[in-house]
Amino acid sequence: MKMSGYVARAAVSMLALSATPAFADAPLSIAPIFSDNMVLQRGKSIPITGSAQPGANIQVQIDAELPISAIADETGHWKAQLPGHAAGGPHKLAVTSKGTLGVTFANIRFGDVFLCSGQSNMEFTLRHATNADVFIAQSANVDLRLFNVPRQSSITPQTQFASPAKWAVSAPDTTPDFSAACYFMGAELQQNRRVPVGLIAASWGGSVIQDWMPPQTLKAVGGYDKGLSLLELRARDTAAADRLWGETLVGYLGKSAAKLQAPQPADITHFWESWGNPDLAMFDGTGIFRTTVTLTADQAKAARSLSVGRVDDIDQTLVNGQIVGSTMGWDTLRSYAVKPGLLHAGSNTIEVRVIDTGGGGGMWGTEPRALVLADGKTVPIDGPWQFVRGASLSEAGAPPYVPWIGGSGLTTLFNGMIAPIGEFPLAGIAWYQGESNVSDAAGYARLLPAMMAEWRKRFSTQSFAMAQLANFGPLRSAPAESVWAELREAQRRVVAADSNAGMAVTIDIGDPYDIHPTNKRDVGHRLALAIDGRGKAPLPQVRRDGGQVILHFDRALNVVGNDLPIGFEACEIQGKCRFAAARKTDANSIAVEAGNDVRYIRYLWADSPITNLFGPDGVPISPFEAAIP
C-alpha cells in the first residue's frame, strides 16, 4: 500500500502560538500540540511543556483558577503539570512568563482524546469515503475537535512538527481532509459518551510498523541492531551509510536472483501485476529489467546521468554491469550520475534490478528514460525491455530496508510525527496498519505488542483498538496459503491476549481489487466498539465429537442466508487443508465435518474470503486458526 514519499525534513523553528509576538529578550513558547480549540484529556494530569529564557518563572492558568508555576532549566526547557479536570468547557488556558506577555488558548475543552495512526487506510480522507458529501455536510460538531499531524520523517527525534498545525472544530470546512476512519470513530464515541472528543491523526501511507517505534523499543524486540547502527551512521556520515546499505542490497539481490525464470517482454509503463501473466498477478519479490542503448563515441563520452523513471519499490541500477545507484520509494524518479569511461561506442547494457515489497511492482510511469549529456541533450532509452522474474519475498525473505527512508525505515516516523506530540495524555489509541508487513507475520507478532506498550506508556492510556486487515486480493475456489491471513491471525492473537485491546474486524468490508476500500464508516464504527471494549476475538472452544469438530463461541451467532456457515477448512498438516461443511448447532456453536485425521481448523484463511457468519452486533466472526485437542 503506497502513497507518495517524503524525505526527512529539518526541524522547524519554535512556533509562535498566539497573536502576541514573542519578545527577543525573553522568548516564550509552548509545545506545538497546544492551540486554540484543543481538547485536553479529562481526569488526568496534563504535562504542559515549552521553552523560555533559562531561569524564567512560568505561570500556567485555567480560567481564574490558581496558576501552576514552573521554572525553565538551564537549557530553557520548562514543564508544568496541570491537574485533572472534569469534562466540559469552553475554557481558556494562559501561559505567561514574568515580565512578558504570554500565549492564551481559547475555546478549549476537557474530554476524551484519541490518537489515530497507521498507514494509508487510516490516512484515507473523509472526502474520498463512500457518501462523503453527506457525511461532510453533517460534520459540524462543536464537541468534536481534530488535529492533523503533518507528515515528517526524521532520523533524530523532533520537538516540532514539519509545518504549523492547530486544532480545528469539526465542520464541513475542516473534516474533508481528515482521516475518515478516525472521524467516524470519534463522532460515534462523542455521541455515545456525551463528552467533548479530540482526535489526533498521524498516519503515513505504505508505512511499516518498525518506522513508528523508537530505537530503544526496536532494540528490545531484537533483530534490528544492524539497521539502527546504520541509522546512527547516517546521522554522522551520509556517504558511508549509503555505501554500506548498497553492499547489503547487493547480497540480497544475489540471493533472490539465483533462480531466474525465462525472460519475457516488459511493459515499463505499468506495474507487472497488470501484464496479464498469472505468475505476476500477485507477485511480490525480485525482478530484473534489461535493455540496450547504442551510442556514438561522442555520446558515450558526454553522458553525465541516467534517468530510469519510477520504480516500485527498491531498485539497483547498473550500466554495463557496474552499479550506478540505488533508491527506495515507489513514486520516486531515479536519476543517477554516470562516471566517465563507463559507457562506450556501440551497444551498452542497462539493467534495473527491482524489489517489490507489496502492492504494485516494477518499473512504471511515462516519464522519459534517457541518458543526459553534458550539453543537456538526451539519448532516449526506449527499449525494447526484457524482464526476468526472480525469487518471491516468501522465498528470499524480507529485503533490506533503507532505515532512514520515511515510511519504510526504522523509527523515522516516530521521530518526526509521534515525538513532537510529547506525552499528551490520551483516552485511547486506534491503529490501522499491517498491509506493509504482510510478508512477516511472525515478526509483526513481536513488534505489535512492543509498540503498543511504548505508546501506552508515553500517552498514559491503556485502551488500544486495532483494525484487522480487510479482504484484499484474488478470490479462490480452493484452500491456499495466505500471508494476509497469517497477518490477520497475528493481529487477532495479540488482541486476544491483551485485556485492554480490542479489534475491529473488517474482513467483510474490503475490496478484492482495491487495497483502499472506501467504506470507512463501518471501520470507524467497529473501532469505536473496540475502544469501548466490545472488540475481542478469542478462539472458540474446540472439541472433537466423532468425525466432527465442535466450535463453541463466546457470543451468539447469526448465519446470514441459512444455517450453513461457509469458510471453514479442515487441515491435516500445514498446507494440506480442505474446505469442510459446517452447520450451526445451537445459538453459540458450529459443527464442522472434519474427520479423524484433522489436526486443526482454519476459518476465512484467504486473501479475500467470503463470510456469512456474524456476531449479534453485526460484526463478522474474525478469521482464525485453531488446533484440535
XYZ file of C-alpha atoms in Angstrom:
629
model
C 0.000 0.000 0.000
C 1.816 3.031 -1.197
C 1.481 6.738 -1.390
C 3.892 9.475 -2.371
C 7.072 9.511 -0.287
C 8.526 12.390 1.637
C 12.126 12.908 2.592
C 13.094 13.825 6.118
C 12.851 17.493 6.881
C 14.955 19.559 9.229
C 13.250 20.659 12.407
C 11.394 23.914 12.042
C 11.907 26.758 14.458
C 9.745 27.165 17.550
C 6.224 28.208 16.634
C 4.577 31.321 17.967
C 1.154 30.128 19.005
C -0.692 33.363 19.693
C -1.222 36.711 18.101
C 1.093 38.231 20.694
C 4.671 38.424 19.349
C 7.429 36.800 21.383
C 9.949 39.228 22.858
C 13.505 38.858 21.607
C 14.894 39.240 25.119
C 12.530 36.707 26.682
C 11.156 34.187 24.154
C 8.341 32.040 25.402
C 6.917 29.100 23.502
C 4.770 26.058 24.167
C 4.786 22.559 22.665
C 3.129 22.504 19.211
C 0.307 20.136 20.167
C -1.309 23.006 22.148
C -3.508 25.521 20.331
C -6.911 27.155 20.370
C -9.850 24.697 20.117
C -7.927 21.781 21.624
C -9.324 19.021 23.799
C -7.369 18.047 26.915
C -7.863 14.626 28.459
C -10.348 14.751 31.311
C -9.415 13.322 34.680
C -5.667 13.179 34.000
C -2.797 15.442 34.939
C -1.654 17.285 31.787
C 2.081 17.981 31.294
C 2.448 21.327 29.546
C 5.931 21.998 28.171
C 7.778 24.673 26.255
C 10.860 26.865 26.226
C 11.780 30.229 27.693
C 14.793 32.102 28.962
C 16.769 29.889 31.398
C 15.547 30.544 34.921
C 12.294 32.139 33.781
C 9.253 31.677 36.025
C 6.352 30.262 34.003
C 2.729 30.524 35.085
C 0.045 28.218 33.624
C -3.570 29.032 34.437
C -7.000 27.673 33.522
C -9.606 30.438 33.585
C -9.437 32.107 37.036
C -8.025 29.084 38.867
C -4.819 29.329 40.849
C -1.859 29.315 38.444
C 0.639 26.443 38.259
C 4.295 27.503 38.365
C 7.360 26.102 36.576
C 10.976 27.251 36.260
C 12.849 26.999 32.957
C 16.019 24.925 33.376
C 19.495 25.832 32.120
C 18.535 24.841 28.569
C 15.357 26.910 28.693
C 13.041 23.907 28.880
C 10.119 24.082 31.292
C 7.296 21.754 32.316
C 4.143 22.499 34.282
C 1.748 19.818 35.480
C -1.887 20.860 35.101
C -4.176 18.924 37.485
C -7.004 16.801 36.138
C -10.347 18.404 35.247
C -13.830 17.088 34.628
C -15.253 17.050 31.115
C -16.607 20.337 29.892
C -15.814 23.763 28.547
C -15.176 26.109 26.934
C -12.125 27.140 28.946
C -9.198 29.457 28.469
C -5.586 28.429 29.108
C -2.992 31.150 29.700
C 0.778 30.646 29.779
C 2.873 33.615 30.912
C 6.412 34.382 31.938
C 7.226 37.074 34.482
C 7.695 40.400 32.775
C 6.329 39.313 29.408
C 3.029 38.806 27.739
C 2.356 35.131 27.097
C 0.185 32.879 24.994
C -3.503 32.318 25.568
C -5.529 29.463 24.143
C -9.274 29.924 23.831
C -12.258 27.646 23.287
C -10.598 24.589 24.814
C -12.449 21.682 26.347
C -11.742 18.758 28.626
C -12.957 15.422 27.353
C -11.547 12.258 25.766
C -8.614 12.421 23.343
C -7.678 9.667 20.885
C -4.671 9.149 18.641
C -5.356 7.526 15.254
C -2.331 6.195 13.415
C -1.217 3.698 10.794
C -0.791 3.595 7.049
C -2.935 4.691 4.125
C -6.237 3.107 5.169
C -6.065 5.247 8.311
C -4.719 8.198 6.324
C -7.598 7.803 3.816
C -9.529 11.082 3.996
C -13.213 11.695 4.536
C -13.600 13.419 1.168
C -12.802 10.083 -0.538
C -15.075 7.877 1.591
C -18.389 6.422 0.473
C -21.171 9.037 0.704
C -18.582 11.684 1.578
C -20.764 14.624 0.560
C -23.495 13.643 3.014
C -21.151 12.995 5.933
C -19.133 16.171 5.360
C -22.302 18.272 5.213
C -23.383 16.799 8.567
C -19.977 17.057 10.269
C -20.460 20.269 12.273
C -19.956 19.405 15.957
C -18.595 21.870 18.490
C -17.688 18.988 20.815
C -15.560 17.159 18.244
C -12.073 18.572 17.606
C -9.489 17.499 15.015
C -5.697 17.727 14.828
C -3.813 16.629 11.695
C -0.139 15.869 12.335
C 1.877 16.969 9.268
C 3.957 14.311 7.557
C 7.549 14.303 8.705
C 10.329 11.725 8.656
C 13.488 12.274 10.690
C 16.490 10.209 11.768
C 16.510 12.076 15.096
C 13.606 12.903 17.479
C 11.928 16.238 16.757
C 10.185 18.646 19.105
C 8.293 20.457 16.337
C 6.025 19.332 13.530
C 7.073 19.717 9.908
C 4.767 22.714 9.473
C 2.409 24.738 11.659
C -0.582 22.706 12.829
C -3.533 23.511 15.052
C -6.711 22.043 16.462
C -9.907 22.641 14.499
C -13.589 22.317 15.373
C -15.306 19.620 13.320
C -17.171 21.306 10.476
C -17.702 20.916 6.719
C -14.599 23.006 6.023
C -12.301 21.053 8.403
C -13.341 17.405 8.016
C -12.768 16.646 4.287
C -9.008 16.183 4.641
C -9.143 14.394 7.981
C -8.829 10.614 8.412
C -12.204 9.088 7.557
C -11.919 6.069 9.863
C -10.751 8.270 12.724
C -13.533 10.795 12.135
C -16.279 8.164 12.132
C -14.853 6.543 15.258
C -14.587 9.870 17.084
C -18.024 11.087 16.046
C -19.606 7.886 17.389
C -17.633 7.990 20.633
C -18.618 11.617 21.184
C -22.273 10.793 20.642
C -22.141 7.778 22.950
C -20.069 9.329 25.746
C -21.630 12.796 25.626
C -18.307 14.480 26.347
C -16.009 16.526 24.107
C -13.754 14.324 21.968
C -10.415 15.258 20.444
C -8.846 13.294 17.572
C -5.161 13.382 16.631
C -4.415 11.849 13.203
C -0.816 10.807 12.483
C -0.515 8.379 9.562
C 1.759 7.686 6.599
C 0.668 5.635 3.597
C 2.704 2.497 2.990
C 4.468 2.667 6.336
C 5.828 -0.342 8.184
C 5.273 -0.712 11.915
C 9.030 -0.507 12.571
C 9.037 3.135 11.486
C 6.578 4.056 14.251
C 8.756 2.695 17.066
C 11.626 4.383 18.932
C 15.069 2.766 18.731
C 15.075 1.514 22.324
C 11.872 -0.443 21.653
C 13.255 -1.989 18.459
C 16.422 -2.945 20.310
C 14.354 -4.669 22.976
C 12.419 -6.626 20.332
C 15.695 -7.686 18.735
C 16.805 -8.184 15.152
C 17.173 -4.527 14.226
C 20.632 -3.693 15.548
C 22.197 -3.563 12.094
C 19.581 -1.153 10.749
C 19.705 1.031 13.849
C 23.500 1.177 13.644
C 23.201 2.195 10.010
C 20.728 4.909 11.020
C 23.182 6.240 13.615
C 25.961 6.155 10.996
C 23.750 8.086 8.587
C 23.494 10.910 11.120
C 27.312 11.153 11.203
C 28.432 10.145 7.703
C 25.886 10.056 4.871
C 28.262 8.648 2.252
C 29.443 5.811 4.487
C 25.864 4.827 5.333
C 24.854 4.842 1.651
C 27.838 2.671 0.742
C 27.148 0.130 3.492
C 23.464 -0.162 2.593
C 24.393 -0.687 -1.066
C 26.601 -3.611 -0.088
C 23.725 -5.184 1.845
C 21.431 -4.783 -1.148
C 23.947 -6.482 -3.442
C 23.955 -9.527 -1.175
C 20.170 -9.780 -1.071
C 19.774 -9.396 -4.837
C 22.426 -12.032 -5.427
C 20.408 -14.476 -3.332
C 16.992 -13.590 -4.748
C 18.184 -13.670 -8.373
C 19.828 -17.092 -8.058
C 16.939 -18.918 -9.786
C 15.757 -16.713 -12.613
C 12.908 -17.648 -14.922
C 12.906 -17.248 -18.711
C 12.946 -13.635 -19.988
C 9.775 -12.058 -21.320
C 8.906 -8.704 -22.913
C 8.419 -5.959 -20.333
C 5.910 -3.123 -20.211
C 7.831 -0.464 -18.308
C 4.844 1.896 -18.099
C 2.677 -0.368 -15.912
C 3.159 -2.484 -12.786
C 3.985 -6.093 -13.612
C 0.778 -7.246 -11.877
C -1.178 -5.786 -14.826
C 0.731 -7.585 -17.606
C -1.725 -10.469 -17.792
C 0.802 -13.039 -16.573
C -0.757 -15.186 -13.781
C 2.689 -15.695 -12.231
C 2.979 -11.944 -11.717
C -0.619 -11.092 -10.808
C 0.125 -11.054 -7.071
C 3.917 -11.276 -7.184
C 5.987 -9.505 -4.534
C 9.688 -10.110 -4.896
C 12.641 -9.542 -7.223
C 12.622 -8.877 -10.964
C 15.275 -7.744 -13.405
C 14.667 -5.361 -16.337
C 17.253 -5.188 -19.132
C 17.706 -3.230 -22.338
C 20.486 -1.848 -24.511
C 21.245 1.587 -25.884
C 23.524 2.259 -28.843
C 25.814 5.300 -28.568
C 28.309 7.109 -30.679
C 31.757 7.687 -29.218
C 30.891 11.366 -28.606
C 27.650 10.456 -26.839
C 29.378 7.909 -24.642
C 31.992 10.458 -23.648
C 29.429 13.221 -22.979
C 26.994 11.162 -20.870
C 26.567 12.588 -17.364
C 23.486 10.922 -15.845
C 20.955 8.176 -16.370
C 17.212 8.558 -15.728
C 15.164 5.353 -15.426
C 11.856 6.832 -14.244
C 9.821 5.418 -11.358
C 10.462 2.030 -9.778
C 8.322 0.228 -7.216
C 9.827 -0.176 -4.561
C 13.627 -0.668 -4.428
C 15.956 -0.519 -7.392
C 19.610 -1.190 -8.024
C 20.562 0.166 -11.430
C 23.604 -0.980 -13.409
C 25.294 0.261 -16.562
C 27.457 -2.295 -18.353
C 27.487 -4.398 -15.204
C 28.529 -1.621 -12.798
C 26.193 -0.216 -10.147
C 25.364 3.455 -10.641
C 22.776 3.877 -7.878
C 20.011 2.513 -5.671
C 16.853 4.145 -4.335
C 13.861 3.108 -2.245
C 10.479 4.712 -2.853
C 7.679 3.543 -5.115
C 6.924 7.005 -6.539
C 10.458 8.423 -6.686
C 12.074 9.334 -10.002
C 15.505 7.730 -10.371
C 18.425 9.725 -11.758
C 21.990 8.507 -11.302
C 25.377 10.005 -12.182
C 27.381 8.143 -14.820
C 31.152 8.108 -14.330
C 33.445 8.867 -17.292
C 34.528 5.750 -19.151
C 31.561 3.636 -18.056
C 29.859 3.903 -21.439
C 31.408 3.165 -24.828
C 30.639 3.464 -28.507
C 28.209 0.799 -29.683
C 25.808 -1.279 -27.588
C 25.583 -0.621 -23.847
C 23.536 -2.627 -21.323
C 21.139 -1.004 -18.861
C 19.884 -3.228 -16.055
C 17.384 -2.301 -13.354
C 17.093 -4.825 -10.523
C 13.823 -4.339 -8.675
C 12.477 -5.485 -5.328
C 8.718 -5.119 -4.891
C 7.696 -5.226 -1.219
C 3.932 -5.184 -1.755
C 1.167 -3.807 -3.951
C 2.231 -2.837 -7.466
C 5.735 -3.722 -8.617
C 8.383 -2.921 -11.218
C 9.269 -0.029 -13.473
C 6.252 2.115 -14.218
C 5.083 5.525 -15.448
C 5.554 7.528 -18.617
C 8.405 9.849 -17.589
C 11.294 9.865 -20.096
C 14.038 7.294 -19.591
C 17.251 8.578 -21.071
C 20.934 9.340 -20.818
C 21.518 13.030 -20.211
C 24.544 14.510 -21.981
C 26.799 17.373 -20.922
C 25.017 19.849 -23.221
C 21.606 18.926 -21.837
C 20.578 16.817 -24.796
C 19.270 13.314 -24.173
C 19.574 9.884 -25.684
C 16.268 8.053 -25.137
C 16.301 4.570 -23.654
C 13.093 3.281 -25.156
C 13.823 -0.419 -25.341
C 12.625 -2.919 -26.074
C 12.988 -4.013 -22.443
C 13.135 -7.611 -21.244
C 12.041 -8.829 -17.822
C 13.176 -11.817 -15.785
C 11.387 -12.850 -12.614
C 13.475 -13.819 -9.574
C 12.536 -15.071 -6.116
C 9.403 -14.051 -4.241
C 9.593 -12.441 -0.808
C 8.426 -15.693 0.759
C 11.353 -17.474 -0.925
C 14.072 -14.880 -0.389
C 12.921 -13.347 2.889
C 12.372 -9.713 3.782
C 14.518 -7.318 1.728
C 16.933 -4.839 3.295
C 15.103 -1.617 4.008
C 16.753 1.778 3.918
C 16.402 2.675 7.597
C 16.298 6.437 7.000
C 13.544 6.487 4.346
C 10.254 7.700 5.771
C 7.536 5.056 5.763
C 9.767 2.081 5.069
C 12.614 2.677 7.505
C 13.213 2.410 11.216
C 11.938 4.917 13.803
C 11.840 7.930 11.433
C 8.065 8.418 11.668
C 8.157 8.062 15.430
C 10.829 10.771 15.477
C 9.001 13.080 13.086
C 5.320 12.609 13.923
C 4.942 10.984 17.353
C 7.805 12.557 19.323
C 6.542 16.157 18.711
C 3.198 15.252 20.315
C 5.107 14.854 23.558
C 3.491 12.974 26.429
C -0.009 14.294 25.717
C -2.417 12.146 27.799
C -4.980 10.163 25.826
C -8.124 8.132 26.417
C -7.099 5.588 23.790
C -5.267 4.750 20.568
C -6.660 3.466 17.258
C -4.285 1.651 14.903
C -4.893 0.624 11.266
C -1.702 -0.802 9.794
C -0.229 -4.101 8.682
C -0.516 -4.221 4.906
C 3.153 -3.271 4.583
C 4.178 -6.059 6.991
C 2.256 -8.972 5.466
C 5.455 -10.735 4.394
C 6.485 -11.274 8.036
C 3.548 -12.128 10.276
C 5.823 -13.728 12.880
C 7.888 -10.559 13.152
C 4.738 -8.450 13.350
C 3.516 -10.567 16.259
C 6.633 -9.497 18.184
C 6.626 -5.865 17.101
C 2.975 -5.023 17.696
C 2.839 -5.686 21.476
C 6.117 -3.793 21.928
C 4.797 -0.765 20.059
C 1.529 -0.870 21.993
C 3.388 -0.927 25.316
C 5.597 2.000 24.287
C 2.717 4.183 23.124
C 0.571 3.337 26.132
C 3.331 4.418 28.482
C 4.042 7.600 26.523
C 0.417 8.693 26.327
C -0.800 7.495 29.734
C -3.511 5.215 28.378
C -4.278 1.506 28.176
C -7.141 1.415 25.679
C -5.953 0.254 22.266
C -8.140 -0.514 19.236
C -6.839 -2.149 16.095
C -8.410 -2.524 12.657
C -7.737 -6.031 11.391
C -6.737 -6.171 7.718
C -9.677 -6.173 5.321
C -10.199 -8.621 2.477
C -7.942 -7.806 -0.492
C -6.541 -9.943 -3.288
C -7.770 -12.734 -5.559
C -10.849 -14.808 -4.799
C -10.003 -18.514 -4.625
C -12.088 -21.653 -5.032
C -9.665 -23.942 -3.182
C -7.731 -23.668 0.092
C -4.373 -21.915 -0.243
C -1.736 -20.363 1.949
C -2.157 -16.639 2.517
C 0.240 -14.126 4.053
C -2.737 -11.821 4.548
C -4.468 -14.478 6.636
C -1.278 -15.009 8.642
C -1.017 -11.297 9.433
C -4.689 -11.160 10.457
C -4.094 -14.088 12.782
C -1.096 -12.311 14.321
C -3.303 -9.271 14.955
C -6.075 -11.413 16.421
C -3.747 -13.238 18.790
C -2.187 -10.030 20.088
C -5.600 -8.543 20.834
C -6.974 -11.747 22.333
C -4.057 -11.866 24.794
C -4.465 -8.230 25.851
C -7.260 -7.333 28.249
C -7.154 -3.658 27.256
C -7.124 -4.131 23.482
C -9.974 -4.513 21.023
C -10.147 -5.375 17.345
C -12.280 -4.028 14.526
C -12.880 -6.998 12.211
C -13.161 -5.720 8.610
C -12.994 -8.969 6.634
C -16.393 -8.250 5.026
C -15.954 -4.604 4.023
C -12.779 -4.663 1.940
C -12.406 -4.874 -1.827
C -10.567 -7.743 -3.572
C -9.436 -5.292 -6.259
C -8.649 -2.204 -4.193
C -6.418 -2.107 -1.132
C -8.158 1.137 -0.128
C -11.848 0.269 0.312
C -13.993 3.378 0.619
C -16.390 2.131 3.305
C -14.701 3.777 6.253
C -17.907 4.391 8.192
C -18.108 0.752 9.276
C -14.382 0.758 10.089
C -14.893 3.753 12.373
C -17.969 2.178 13.966
C -16.091 -1.029 14.726
C -13.081 0.883 16.057
C -15.457 2.691 18.418
C -16.774 -0.679 19.588
C -13.201 -1.881 20.099
C -12.236 1.240 22.068
C -15.199 0.599 24.343
C -14.114 -2.994 24.989
C -16.503 -4.734 22.603
C -13.946 -5.929 20.054
C -12.454 -9.118 21.460
C -11.854 -12.097 19.181
C -10.774 -15.084 21.275
C -10.535 -18.550 19.789
C -13.683 -20.650 20.161
C -13.601 -23.622 22.464
C -12.684 -26.627 20.312
C -13.508 -30.305 20.917
C -13.888 -33.449 18.872
C -17.195 -35.261 18.605
C -16.672 -38.338 16.485
C -15.961 -37.194 12.930
C -16.980 -33.652 13.767
C -15.248 -30.745 15.426
C -17.449 -28.590 17.642
C -16.588 -24.899 17.896
C -18.246 -23.056 20.773
C -18.038 -19.246 20.562
C -18.377 -16.672 23.318
C -21.264 -14.947 21.570
C -24.484 -15.698 19.759
C -24.025 -16.428 16.072
C -26.017 -15.205 13.121
C -25.614 -17.113 9.854
C -26.791 -14.903 7.020
C -28.908 -16.757 4.464
C -29.345 -20.097 6.277
C -27.761 -22.243 8.995
C -24.781 -23.324 6.865
C -21.772 -21.086 7.526
C -19.006 -21.098 4.918
C -15.257 -20.561 5.019
C -14.160 -23.426 7.289
C -11.169 -25.621 6.410
C -10.093 -28.919 7.957
C -6.315 -29.338 7.936
C -4.186 -32.436 8.467
C -0.824 -30.646 8.288
C 0.336 -27.201 7.208
C -0.552 -26.741 3.563
C -2.846 -29.784 3.400
C -6.320 -28.396 4.009
C -9.747 -28.941 2.512
C -12.963 -27.000 2.676
C -15.281 -28.522 5.267
C -19.037 -28.420 5.530
C -20.321 -26.751 8.682
C -23.647 -26.113 10.338
C -24.943 -24.154 13.275
C -25.969 -26.490 16.103
C -27.118 -24.011 18.739
C -27.006 -20.272 19.376
C -23.240 -20.248 20.020
C -21.888 -23.370 18.304
C -20.767 -24.629 14.907
C -20.166 -28.265 13.932
C -17.507 -28.800 11.262
C -17.346 -32.080 9.322
C -13.657 -32.802 9.788
C -12.705 -36.464 10.109
C -10.295 -38.158 12.491
C -7.151 -37.162 10.579
C -7.662 -33.424 11.062
C -5.209 -31.574 13.335
C -6.559 -28.036 13.193
C -9.366 -25.863 11.815
C -8.913 -22.716 9.756
C -11.614 -20.136 9.172
C -11.618 -17.484 6.409
C -7.988 -18.366 5.625
C -7.570 -16.449 2.356
C -6.666 -13.043 0.994
C -10.303 -12.282 0.179
C -12.570 -14.802 1.877
C -16.355 -14.637 1.764
C -18.203 -14.813 5.072
C -21.786 -15.231 6.192
C -21.133 -15.719 9.920
C -21.696 -12.712 12.182
C -21.993 -11.846 15.854
C -25.041 -10.194 17.457
C -23.597 -6.714 16.823
C -23.434 -7.262 13.054
C -19.652 -7.664 13.074
C -18.303 -10.794 11.366
C -16.535 -13.521 13.312
C -12.799 -12.984 12.957
C -10.666 -15.291 10.810
C -8.705 -17.732 12.965
C -6.621 -20.884 13.084
C -7.263 -23.316 15.967
C -5.631 -26.596 16.900
C -7.893 -29.518 17.792
C -7.113 -31.099 21.188
